[in-house]
Amino acid sequence: MSLLSGIFKRSTSGGPRTLPATQEGAFDDAKAAEYADFVGATGLTHTPPMAFHNLCFPTTARVLGEPAVPARLFGLVHESLTWEIIEPLPVGVPATASSLITRTNRQRGLSIEVASVVAVGETVHYVERAVYYSRKPLRGPAYDFDHIGVPPDWDGPEIPDLRGQFGTNDVGALDIEQRVATATRHLTPDTGRRWAKISGDVNPIHMSNASARPFGFKSAIAHGAAIEAWAHASLGVNGTAPCSGAAKFRAPTKIPNEIELVPFGDGLYGVVEARSGRDLVHLRINAGRVGAAEVPPTRIVIPRHNGRASSTALGQATFTAAAEGDAIQRAVVSARNWRKDYREPVRQVAILDDPAHGPDAAQRALTYLEGNVTTADGTPVGRIEAGVNVPLGLRVVGQGSPRQGLAIPHHGALLEGVALDEQLTRWTANGMMTAVAAERLREVAANPQWLALSDTTIGILGAGAELAPTRFLLDYGATVAGVIRPDSSRHSALVSDARTLAGTLDLSPAEASDITEQTGAIAGWMLGRNPDVVVETLYAPGADFVLLELGADAIMRNVAAESDALLAWYGTPTDAYPIGAHRERAGGIARRQRPRRFPLGLLQGTPAIRDGIFNGIVDYQGPNYILAKRIGRWRATALAAQGKRVSFNIAPMAETESVLVSKTLVAAYRGMEKLGLEPVGADTAAAIMATLLVWDLRNPHTANADFLTEAAVPSGLWSQDSEPQDLMKRAVLLGSGAFIR
């Protein structure tokens, strides 16, 4: 019987093979390049463990496909692997691989043990024992043989059982507790096909959903060896030194997927599914270089919930803490799917964290985050302290002359004097901004000496952000202490612009530039600049935004404790705010009438104001965005109650890069213009917000109960009767032409 017929056989015949099958092969430069590209390694000089395993695959497939084997080759699942590199083998050296089925076990289905050896002449370089499982075994003989090439005293490392050693959690998966992943990997739909090309293992269960279904799998599953190869590369195990290991492939790894490599100590690792926390592969690795890919101990990490790092669970728990002791807490806790159901509970929490009701709800939320979110080494974020002796970093002294008088860019022109005043009147009338915000902009224009900022140092977290006031402030001669990563795509442009402007730009050094990894160092660096103001203008997509805001909050907390600087945040109009049942707390915002050219049914929707709370939350942004933005708002509320100087001004909807990459948001913005709303360019928004910041700097005052909402630029959203959630849907329809451009 041929190998091909063995793949589809219906019965067994003949006797078992007693001598190994052999084949010559080499892990040459071309294969090394493909392997390295798959696992994310560079410069492979020796054969790594799973490349040895691939050299054994042709002979393994041959013995598994023989007539006497009581299983079909296709459909076999890799169950476990024990291996050892006894003598490293350089890339390109030809070797002989040999394989033999040595044991079978029918206690549950059928397990087939295959022993393999890779040798050059008499020198054994690699030994492995692989176990495969068949869900639908055939009748046939039992196997009990020894591979003559395996060293007689070789047994290999013990196959790990992490569940048996560390227990299970509430959902029955491996109990990971709060261990931090050392690496993550996104398995794309072509992962199985890519590894099949590298390894030669074209088992249909790995190739596609359609080819996997006949063998009992709803979707394609990743090769166990592919996952182990990625784990080895992540940990620096590259075959250059003797090493050994073992793997238990506990559950099929569906693709596409996202997986994490989690350390358990003493060479033990678990590969878990990121979205569920389900443990997929248990690994034991005995090698001196293991740990090379450890996460920086100071990096802030999302806490785990039943094995998975979940910003969603963190958000629900934080809002639950904010609502503790109130009936609203039930609304938060009872949201079964927080990602879909968060809008209403978060709106209700806005009743509680209203500054008019005191800082208790805000402080409860902050206390929860400070105690339950940690860095990778387990330090709670509430205990992150400012570093000391942090170097200055890059200083750029501008060669320009300070601008005189307020000028705000708008549609390619500069609004100054009468033109600015007239535009402020229009913006106030259409609800683009509150009357208070417009009046403050006029006051800055009327007092140009306030813009003489040569004696002022302003710290900016996120100095390269499009809405950051960096360039505006430098134009007026300020010293800006900016935090931005040196590898940021905006770093060089910022430096170039600073040279032509009037102020001085101090950029944080490399060791104090990553807000989620170098939080304490940034706090120390910022304090070392002795700032008059520190403003936070950060943004990132998804859970990364939450992490950034947690880092920024720790920095602002340290600055507040050690200085008298004005601390400033930019709010978003798409959150829930206490503006009053009749908008009386919204700084004199104008109320807009429905445009006559649209039928009533098009603009009707859920009332925007209920319980005195304007609900501006839109589903498109998601619960991570709201949690991230609420963190700064809670900190501002808590500090204001302590008598600290705070600034919280709500930024307009702006046409930033993060918006313009989304056709849905582009369509929504175009449609909003047709509804009488007014998104503005990023340069206009940045200048407006910088001017409001200057007003707060030059007019020290105690924050009142309406400080969150009085100086707002909500782009007309607060003037509508329907929630932005409904307006957004209608705006997308009205602006749908953006989808075909």
XYZ file of C-alpha atoms in Angstrom:
741
model
C 0.000 0.000 0.000
C 1.356 3.461 -0.957
C 1.534 6.456 1.368
C -1.326 8.096 -0.572
C -3.583 5.070 -0.129
C -2.613 4.967 3.545
C -4.020 8.450 3.906
C -7.501 7.292 2.908
C -7.365 3.654 4.040
C -10.417 1.912 5.504
C -8.628 -1.064 7.085
C -5.147 -2.216 8.047
C -2.996 -4.964 6.603
C 0.406 -6.524 7.133
C 2.684 -6.333 10.127
C 4.189 -3.363 11.956
C 7.507 -1.839 10.905
C 10.287 -2.751 13.346
C 13.168 -0.746 11.850
C 13.177 3.054 11.426
C 12.407 4.734 8.115
C 15.261 7.057 7.071
C 15.763 10.055 4.808
C 18.539 12.549 4.103
C 17.844 16.243 4.506
C 19.274 19.614 5.474
C 18.052 22.810 7.064
C 19.633 24.995 4.388
C 19.823 28.776 4.018
C 16.540 29.045 2.090
C 14.635 27.015 4.674
C 16.302 28.977 7.483
C 15.141 32.244 5.923
C 11.531 31.005 5.622
C 11.590 29.647 9.172
C 13.043 32.876 10.584
C 10.436 34.976 8.780
C 7.626 32.857 10.238
C 8.820 32.910 13.853
C 10.159 36.472 13.822
C 13.829 35.552 14.261
C 16.903 36.931 12.524
C 20.271 35.495 11.596
C 19.728 31.796 12.288
C 23.096 30.035 12.259
C 22.042 26.662 13.708
C 19.063 24.367 13.453
C 16.429 25.306 16.064
C 14.368 22.586 17.774
C 11.302 22.719 15.547
C 13.450 22.803 12.411
C 14.858 19.466 13.615
C 11.272 18.348 14.083
C 10.545 19.339 10.480
C 13.533 17.284 9.269
C 11.857 14.313 10.950
C 8.475 14.931 9.369
C 8.932 13.022 6.064
C 9.964 9.830 7.862
C 7.290 10.346 10.523
C 4.626 10.681 7.815
C 5.953 7.580 6.079
C 5.706 5.332 9.135
C 2.308 6.747 10.125
C 0.964 6.076 6.624
C 1.995 2.426 6.448
C -0.660 -0.303 5.954
C -0.467 -1.796 9.448
C -0.994 1.503 11.321
C -4.572 1.538 12.723
C -5.250 5.183 11.823
C -5.512 7.424 8.776
C -2.657 9.867 8.392
C -4.891 12.837 7.595
C -6.852 13.855 10.659
C -4.156 12.868 13.178
C -3.678 15.519 15.862
C -0.328 16.260 17.452
C -0.831 15.519 21.169
C 2.619 15.969 22.739
C 6.291 16.305 21.898
C 9.442 15.657 23.911
C 12.741 16.694 22.338
C 16.409 17.361 22.970
C 19.230 18.948 20.990
C 22.225 16.894 22.081
C 24.722 18.425 19.656
C 23.970 21.692 17.806
C 23.820 21.389 14.021
C 24.880 24.346 11.829
C 22.562 25.519 9.086
C 23.186 23.739 5.786
C 24.821 20.558 7.143
C 23.180 17.420 5.636
C 21.852 14.931 8.175
C 19.881 11.708 8.308
C 16.477 11.625 9.963
C 14.960 8.323 11.074
C 11.549 7.554 12.604
C 9.736 4.559 14.056
C 6.368 4.000 15.727
C 7.349 2.740 19.157
C 4.085 2.619 21.177
C 0.304 2.714 20.731
C -2.342 3.284 23.378
C -6.103 2.745 23.031
C -7.258 4.004 26.419
C -9.088 6.871 24.709
C -9.268 6.790 20.961
C -5.777 5.941 19.740
C -2.465 7.536 20.704
C 0.555 6.738 18.525
C 4.095 7.415 19.753
C 6.789 8.060 17.142
C 10.473 8.249 18.086
C 12.785 10.133 15.721
C 16.501 10.847 15.548
C 18.595 13.261 13.476
C 22.224 12.208 13.110
C 25.321 13.002 11.072
C 27.194 9.746 10.759
C 27.429 8.279 14.239
C 26.814 11.600 15.984
C 23.276 12.042 17.275
C 22.269 15.698 17.137
C 18.579 15.524 18.000
C 16.067 13.114 19.531
C 12.298 13.475 19.832
C 9.276 11.517 20.939
C 6.033 12.701 19.347
C 2.557 11.456 20.224
C -0.321 11.723 17.742
C -3.999 11.158 18.406
C -6.709 9.717 16.181
C -10.357 10.425 16.903
C -11.474 7.618 14.562
C -8.989 4.728 14.905
C -9.128 1.527 12.892
C -8.702 -2.006 14.127
C -5.109 -3.177 13.945
C -2.017 -4.355 15.790
C -0.453 -2.854 18.902
C 3.056 -1.408 18.718
C 5.813 -1.850 21.312
C 9.277 -1.331 19.820
C 12.519 0.542 20.450
C 14.171 2.924 17.987
C 17.712 1.610 17.660
C 19.110 5.121 17.072
C 17.788 6.623 20.315
C 20.496 6.714 23.009
C 19.706 3.891 25.443
C 19.548 6.157 28.503
C 17.480 8.900 26.835
C 14.076 9.599 28.295
C 13.650 13.325 27.663
C 12.016 15.986 29.828
C 8.675 15.306 31.471
C 5.633 16.499 29.527
C 4.228 19.471 31.469
C 0.772 19.500 33.012
C 0.263 23.099 34.072
C -3.324 22.525 35.154
C -2.244 19.764 37.491
C 0.503 21.965 38.925
C -1.200 25.384 39.066
C -4.903 24.521 39.084
C -7.840 25.894 37.128
C -9.865 29.096 37.397
C -13.595 29.739 37.657
C -14.226 28.872 34.006
C -12.212 25.655 34.109
C -9.149 26.944 32.250
C -5.571 27.083 33.516
C -5.283 29.490 36.452
C -2.933 32.158 35.105
C -3.625 34.585 37.953
C -2.026 37.915 36.958
C 0.991 36.526 35.117
C 2.091 38.734 32.250
C 2.627 37.425 28.738
C 6.192 37.647 27.445
C 5.030 37.647 23.831
C 1.869 37.724 21.728
C 1.228 36.439 18.219
C -1.604 37.070 15.779
C -2.289 33.899 13.813
C -3.546 34.987 10.405
C -5.807 32.834 8.208
C -2.791 31.687 6.172
C -0.751 30.594 9.214
C -1.444 26.902 8.626
C -0.547 27.089 4.953
C 2.659 29.015 5.680
C 3.855 26.433 8.193
C 2.814 23.611 5.861
C 5.175 25.041 3.240
C 7.987 25.229 5.791
C 7.425 21.825 7.398
C 5.890 19.741 4.643
C 2.949 18.867 6.907
C -0.065 19.436 4.646
C -2.616 17.756 6.915
C -5.992 19.227 5.821
C -6.887 20.142 9.404
C -4.329 22.961 9.142
C -5.057 24.279 5.671
C -8.542 25.816 5.688
C -11.917 25.678 7.417
C -13.398 23.673 4.545
C -10.657 21.033 4.582
C -10.692 20.761 8.388
C -14.436 20.084 8.767
C -14.432 16.482 7.432
C -12.028 15.605 10.253
C -14.235 16.972 13.029
C -12.911 20.544 13.308
C -15.133 23.596 12.783
C -12.158 25.661 11.661
C -8.558 25.147 10.645
C -6.157 24.633 13.533
C -2.528 25.667 13.831
C 0.290 23.134 13.768
C 1.450 22.468 17.309
C 5.061 22.649 16.137
C 4.422 26.081 14.605
C 3.264 27.430 17.948
C 6.204 25.848 19.731
C 8.617 27.272 17.139
C 7.250 30.781 17.760
C 7.566 30.289 21.532
C 11.182 29.149 21.173
C 12.057 32.149 19.026
C 10.349 34.495 21.501
C 12.524 33.074 24.277
C 15.820 33.060 22.398
C 16.027 29.277 21.931
C 17.737 29.111 18.544
C 19.647 25.819 18.488
C 23.099 27.263 19.154
C 23.482 25.299 22.403
C 22.293 21.949 23.774
C 18.772 22.243 25.144
C 15.651 20.196 25.682
C 11.942 20.627 26.089
C 8.494 19.143 26.026
C 5.061 20.271 24.909
C 1.531 19.184 25.639
C -0.849 20.340 22.918
C -3.829 20.479 25.212
C -6.425 21.985 22.896
C -6.584 22.773 19.182
C -5.511 26.324 18.361
C -8.069 27.714 15.928
C -6.946 30.110 13.239
C -7.227 33.022 12.836
C -6.501 33.818 16.464
C -4.363 35.793 18.902
C -2.224 33.867 21.361
C -0.035 34.789 24.321
C 3.062 33.146 25.787
C 2.768 33.217 29.586
C 5.667 32.266 31.914
C 5.079 30.103 34.998
C 8.676 29.906 36.233
C 11.300 27.118 36.171
C 11.155 26.854 32.385
C 7.383 26.334 32.257
C 5.200 28.317 29.866
C 1.594 28.315 28.746
C 0.274 29.391 25.375
C -3.218 30.815 25.870
C -5.897 32.212 23.623
C -5.969 35.959 24.222
C -9.696 36.474 23.759
C -10.808 33.643 26.045
C -7.856 32.856 28.336
C -8.178 29.184 27.334
C -4.891 27.295 27.680
C -3.821 25.698 24.409
C -0.234 24.504 24.800
C 1.818 23.695 27.905
C 5.588 24.031 27.413
C 8.712 23.022 29.301
C 11.988 24.481 28.046
C 15.382 23.702 29.521
C 17.781 26.206 27.986
C 20.141 28.796 29.378
C 18.822 31.701 27.282
C 15.177 31.293 28.211
C 13.761 34.580 29.435
C 15.483 36.769 26.831
C 12.101 38.154 25.783
C 10.822 39.117 29.227
C 8.435 42.059 29.368
C 9.978 45.191 30.946
C 8.996 44.977 34.634
C 7.770 48.578 34.671
C 5.300 48.179 31.790
C 1.681 48.734 32.832
C -0.460 45.744 31.893
C -4.186 45.080 31.662
C -5.218 42.747 34.520
C -6.466 39.260 33.721
C -9.998 38.051 34.303
C -10.372 34.259 34.232
C -7.136 33.941 32.319
C -7.549 36.668 29.730
C -6.182 40.184 29.836
C -9.457 42.053 29.477
C -9.821 45.805 29.206
C -13.562 45.174 28.890
C -13.711 43.465 32.287
C -11.498 46.224 33.731
C -13.869 48.890 32.453
C -16.973 47.270 33.920
C -15.237 46.681 37.247
C -14.034 50.299 37.384
C -17.470 51.772 36.710
C -18.871 49.315 39.266
C -16.429 50.722 41.814
C -17.443 54.277 40.900
C -21.099 53.408 41.569
C -20.473 51.461 44.772
C -23.244 51.859 47.329
C -25.755 53.349 44.886
C -28.670 51.778 43.030
C -26.868 52.669 39.800
C -24.329 49.994 40.647
C -26.933 47.362 39.750
C -27.216 48.782 36.242
C -23.452 48.495 35.816
C -23.164 44.985 37.223
C -26.195 43.660 35.339
C -24.797 44.566 31.899
C -24.163 41.045 30.628
C -22.203 42.124 27.557
C -20.290 45.229 28.561
C -18.921 45.820 25.087
C -22.464 46.143 23.724
C -24.388 47.378 26.762
C -22.022 49.895 28.377
C -23.640 53.123 27.114
C -26.570 53.284 29.526
C -24.688 52.261 32.703
C -21.900 54.734 31.904
C -24.485 57.453 31.351
C -25.944 56.723 34.779
C -22.500 56.819 36.421
C -22.197 60.365 35.061
C -24.921 61.281 37.549
C -22.687 60.095 40.390
C -19.306 61.413 39.258
C -20.747 64.892 38.631
C -18.401 67.335 40.438
C -21.497 68.978 41.904
C -22.002 65.801 43.936
C -18.425 65.728 45.192
C -15.396 63.630 44.260
C -16.384 60.354 45.957
C -17.421 58.409 42.836
C -14.391 59.652 40.905
C -12.075 58.771 43.771
C -13.568 55.283 44.131
C -12.878 54.611 40.449
C -9.316 55.930 40.708
C -8.664 53.926 43.876
C -9.864 50.765 42.147
C -7.547 51.336 39.190
C -4.595 52.256 41.404
C -4.908 49.034 43.374
C -5.951 46.554 40.699
C -3.852 47.549 37.689
C -0.167 46.772 38.007
C 3.091 46.884 36.153
C 4.572 43.635 34.847
C 6.446 43.092 38.116
C 3.242 43.404 40.149
C 3.632 46.986 41.360
C 0.195 48.676 41.587
C -0.005 51.782 39.414
C -0.988 53.734 42.520
C 2.517 53.102 43.857
C 4.443 54.266 40.804
C 6.722 57.046 42.008
C 8.610 59.736 40.125
C 12.125 58.788 39.089
C 15.187 60.815 40.020
C 18.162 62.138 38.076
C 16.526 61.675 34.682
C 18.650 63.373 31.974
C 17.331 66.351 30.020
C 17.087 64.774 26.582
C 17.035 66.727 23.309
C 16.762 70.528 23.461
C 15.816 72.530 20.373
C 16.079 76.327 20.615
C 13.859 77.986 18.028
C 15.188 80.701 15.749
C 11.883 82.444 15.017
C 10.287 85.529 16.515
C 7.263 85.187 18.805
C 3.901 85.723 17.161
C 2.035 88.821 18.314
C -1.695 88.607 18.932
C -4.081 85.686 18.751
C -4.427 83.953 15.387
C -6.408 80.754 14.853
C -6.009 78.829 11.580
C -9.258 78.007 9.816
C -9.728 76.673 6.287
C -6.238 77.718 5.227
C -6.463 81.281 6.610
C -5.731 82.877 9.989
C -8.622 84.227 12.037
C -7.549 87.468 13.750
C -9.189 90.629 15.019
C -12.642 91.311 13.590
C -12.656 88.101 11.520
C -12.002 86.049 14.643
C -14.704 87.886 16.592
C -17.260 87.311 13.836
C -16.374 83.634 13.596
C -16.727 83.244 17.364
C -20.205 84.788 17.089
C -21.156 82.254 14.406
C -19.671 79.369 16.378
C -21.592 80.404 19.479
C -24.860 80.790 17.587
C -24.649 77.334 16.003
C -23.606 75.580 19.206
C -20.065 74.881 18.036
C -18.862 76.198 21.399
C -20.335 77.481 24.625
C -20.666 81.193 25.240
C -18.143 80.853 28.058
C -15.570 79.280 25.731
C -16.097 81.999 23.130
C -15.764 84.739 25.741
C -12.507 83.258 27.003
C -11.113 83.191 23.475
C -12.090 86.866 23.079
C -10.394 87.725 26.369
C -7.138 86.140 25.199
C -7.404 88.096 21.934
C -8.011 91.292 23.913
C -5.004 90.653 26.166
C -2.138 89.784 23.800
C 0.320 90.043 26.700
C -1.130 86.752 27.974
C 0.371 85.129 24.890
C 3.887 86.294 25.748
C 4.951 82.846 26.949
C 8.746 83.137 26.964
C 8.737 82.821 30.754
C 6.424 79.798 30.766
C 7.199 76.065 30.699
C 4.387 73.806 29.568
C 4.665 70.047 29.780
C 2.798 68.010 27.174
C 2.116 64.279 27.380
C 1.762 63.318 23.745
C 3.639 66.254 22.260
C 3.309 64.882 18.736
C -0.463 64.409 18.831
C -2.442 66.348 16.231
C -4.466 68.170 18.886
C -1.440 68.849 21.080
C -0.757 72.570 21.620
C 2.966 72.087 20.974
C 3.417 74.170 17.829
C 0.962 76.870 18.942
C 2.822 77.385 22.215
C 6.259 77.347 20.569
C 4.994 79.976 18.119
C 4.363 82.273 21.097
C 7.786 81.628 22.643
C 6.961 79.073 25.335
C 9.316 76.405 26.575
C 7.609 73.089 25.865
C 8.625 69.954 27.775
C 7.281 67.344 25.402
C 6.997 63.606 25.904
C 7.201 61.661 22.655
C 8.884 58.385 21.749
C 12.053 58.825 19.653
C 10.731 56.224 17.181
C 7.467 58.118 16.668
C 6.718 59.000 13.055
C 6.054 62.585 14.208
C 9.299 63.074 16.132
C 11.471 64.417 13.305
C 8.758 66.759 11.986
C 8.259 68.183 15.458
C 11.989 68.839 15.841
C 12.145 70.437 12.395
C 9.208 72.734 13.109
C 10.589 73.718 16.517
C 13.760 75.072 14.899
C 11.730 77.606 12.911
C 9.465 78.725 15.769
C 10.174 81.057 18.684
C 10.164 78.829 21.729
C 12.377 76.112 23.171
C 11.463 72.462 22.817
C 12.749 69.990 25.378
C 12.003 66.421 24.310
C 12.127 63.622 26.836
C 15.097 61.241 26.532
C 14.702 57.694 25.234
C 14.648 56.317 28.784
C 11.687 58.565 29.671
C 9.505 58.548 26.585
C 7.213 55.504 26.746
C 4.260 56.386 28.951
C 3.233 52.777 29.661
C 6.771 51.447 30.238
C 8.691 54.385 31.704
C 5.952 56.037 33.695
C 7.969 56.856 36.796
C 10.920 58.127 34.765
C 8.633 60.473 32.786
C 7.096 61.816 35.990
C 10.574 62.523 37.328
C 11.693 64.122 34.077
C 8.606 66.327 33.951
C 9.061 67.471 37.535
C 12.692 68.246 36.705
C 11.506 70.736 34.085
C 9.581 72.679 36.797
C 6.511 73.155 34.570
C 3.865 75.836 34.993
C 1.329 73.632 33.194
C 1.144 69.945 32.304
C -1.440 68.968 29.707
C -2.369 65.477 28.533
C -3.379 65.074 24.866
C -2.947 61.354 24.273
C -4.837 58.999 22.010
C -4.423 55.390 20.841
C -6.861 52.802 19.520
C -8.509 50.163 21.699
C -6.977 48.869 24.911
C -3.730 50.751 24.195
C -5.608 53.978 24.953
C -6.551 52.640 28.391
C -2.916 51.745 29.079
C -1.740 55.185 27.963
C -4.249 56.918 30.203
C -3.288 54.755 33.183
C 0.323 55.802 32.673
C -0.615 59.434 32.151
C -2.725 59.383 35.300
C 0.190 58.122 37.373
C 2.346 60.917 35.942
C -0.270 63.603 36.652
C -0.780 62.251 40.174
C 2.962 62.556 40.875
C 3.171 66.042 39.374
C 0.170 67.133 41.456
C 1.783 65.810 44.622
C 5.165 67.468 44.016
C 4.359 70.786 42.309
C 1.831 73.595 41.959
C 1.540 73.199 38.184
C -1.804 73.688 36.490
C -2.922 70.214 35.384
C -4.940 70.073 32.181
C -6.966 67.551 30.188
C -8.891 67.655 26.927
C -12.360 66.167 27.204
C -14.311 64.578 24.383
C -17.819 65.737 23.384
C -18.803 62.082 22.907
C -19.055 61.189 26.587
C -21.892 61.693 29.076
C -21.843 65.043 30.910
C -23.974 66.779 33.570
C -25.154 69.783 31.544
C -28.551 70.147 33.279
C -32.079 69.361 32.176
C -32.266 72.654 30.254
C -28.545 72.959 29.376
C -28.154 75.499 32.173
C -24.778 74.026 33.163
C -23.331 74.070 29.647
C -21.782 77.528 29.650
C -24.579 79.206 27.705
C -24.669 76.721 24.838
C -27.100 77.605 22.072
C -29.945 75.231 21.301
C -30.374 74.523 17.594
C -33.703 74.040 15.851
C -34.189 71.160 13.435
C -33.032 72.099 9.904
C -36.155 72.683 7.807
C -34.874 70.801 4.792
C -34.932 67.459 6.654
C -38.146 65.598 7.530
C -38.889 65.264 11.232
C -38.495 61.473 11.206
C -34.898 61.739 10.000
C -33.760 63.666 13.052
C -35.881 62.153 15.799
C -34.252 59.736 18.216
C -33.546 59.075 21.855
C -33.615 62.330 23.847
C -30.076 63.574 24.340
C -30.684 64.823 27.902
C -32.074 62.576 30.616
C -31.628 63.081 34.368
C -29.731 66.273 33.521
C -27.084 64.184 31.727
C -26.270 64.686 28.080
C -25.429 61.285 26.610
C -22.889 61.832 23.862
C -21.519 58.270 23.857
C -21.464 56.558 20.460
C -21.013 52.820 20.059
C -18.419 53.215 17.333
C -15.839 54.448 19.848
C -16.345 51.544 22.246
C -15.968 51.094 26.007
C -12.158 51.357 25.998
C -12.360 54.891 24.625
C -14.861 55.957 27.272
C -12.879 54.388 30.119
C -9.682 56.052 28.904
C -11.273 59.500 28.639
C -13.071 59.133 31.968
C -9.788 58.441 33.827
C -8.516 61.975 33.221
C -11.905 63.431 34.060
C -11.990 61.536 37.355
C -8.494 62.752 38.230
C -9.443 66.348 37.421
C -12.537 66.024 39.626
C -10.575 64.556 42.521
C -7.798 67.168 42.332
C -10.240 70.055 41.992
C -11.928 68.913 45.205
C -8.516 69.084 46.894
C -8.099 72.695 45.811
C -5.567 71.898 43.073
C -5.498 74.001 39.909
C -7.063 72.048 37.073
C -8.141 72.754 33.501
C -10.694 70.588 31.702
C -11.877 71.845 28.340
C -13.873 69.778 25.863
C -12.326 69.590 22.400
C -14.308 69.749 19.160
C -14.773 66.940 16.695
C -11.622 67.277 14.617
C -10.568 65.819 11.294
C -7.469 64.076 12.584
C -5.592 61.204 10.926
C -7.271 58.708 13.257
C -10.639 59.898 11.925
C -9.771 60.219 8.263
C -8.518 56.618 7.985
C -12.053 55.406 8.782
C -14.524 55.749 5.918
C -17.359 55.357 8.401
C -16.186 58.382 10.401
C -15.438 60.371 7.248
C -18.991 59.676 6.103
C -20.327 60.638 9.528
C -18.401 63.913 9.517
C -19.643 64.787 6.034
C -23.194 63.962 7.074
C -22.885 66.015 10.255
C -22.061 69.056 8.185
C -25.392 68.537 6.393
C -27.116 68.357 9.781
C -25.695 71.743 10.739
C -22.884 70.356 12.922
C -19.314 71.474 12.379
C -16.264 69.239 12.627
C -13.099 71.332 12.201
C -9.585 70.777 10.956
C -7.007 69.431 13.394
C -5.027 72.708 13.259
C -8.124 74.730 14.149
C -9.007 72.433 17.036
C -5.438 72.478 18.367
C -5.315 76.291 18.329
C -8.717 76.680 20.023
C -7.750 74.266 22.794
C -4.332 75.880 23.259
C -5.978 79.302 23.596
C -8.389 78.026 26.252
C -5.379 76.556 28.052
C -3.675 79.967 28.012
C -6.810 81.531 29.497
C -6.776 78.981 32.334
C -3.082 79.669 32.919
C -3.524 83.456 33.075
C -6.717 83.362 35.161
C -6.121 81.258 38.266
C -9.456 80.292 39.734
C -11.090 77.654 41.884
C -12.898 75.043 39.830
C -16.658 75.314 40.237
C -19.258 72.550 39.973
C -19.545 73.114 36.207
C -15.845 73.169 35.373
C -16.198 70.069 33.168
C -18.791 71.611 30.890
C -18.635 75.424 30.934
C -15.747 75.985 28.479
C -16.658 73.342 25.937
C -16.353 73.124 22.159
C -18.759 70.261 21.393
C -19.190 71.003 17.675
C -22.948 71.479 17.963
C -23.675 68.079 19.517
C -24.887 69.584 22.800
C -27.363 71.755 20.919
C -29.283 68.831 19.444
C -32.322 67.150 20.939
C -31.280 63.619 19.892
C -28.346 61.599 21.190
C -25.208 61.652 19.006
C -25.619 57.864 18.793
C -28.722 58.475 16.651
C -27.285 61.496 14.890
C -24.206 59.487 13.939
C -26.310 56.839 12.183
C -28.201 59.477 10.229
C -25.027 61.380 9.456
C -23.411 58.256 8.000
C -26.369 57.877 5.642
C -26.226 61.528 4.628
C -22.470 61.366 4.091
C -22.381 57.927 2.486
C -20.762 59.333 -0.635
C -17.476 59.069 1.288
C -17.628 55.293 0.912
C -17.263 55.454 -2.853
C -14.568 58.101 -3.081
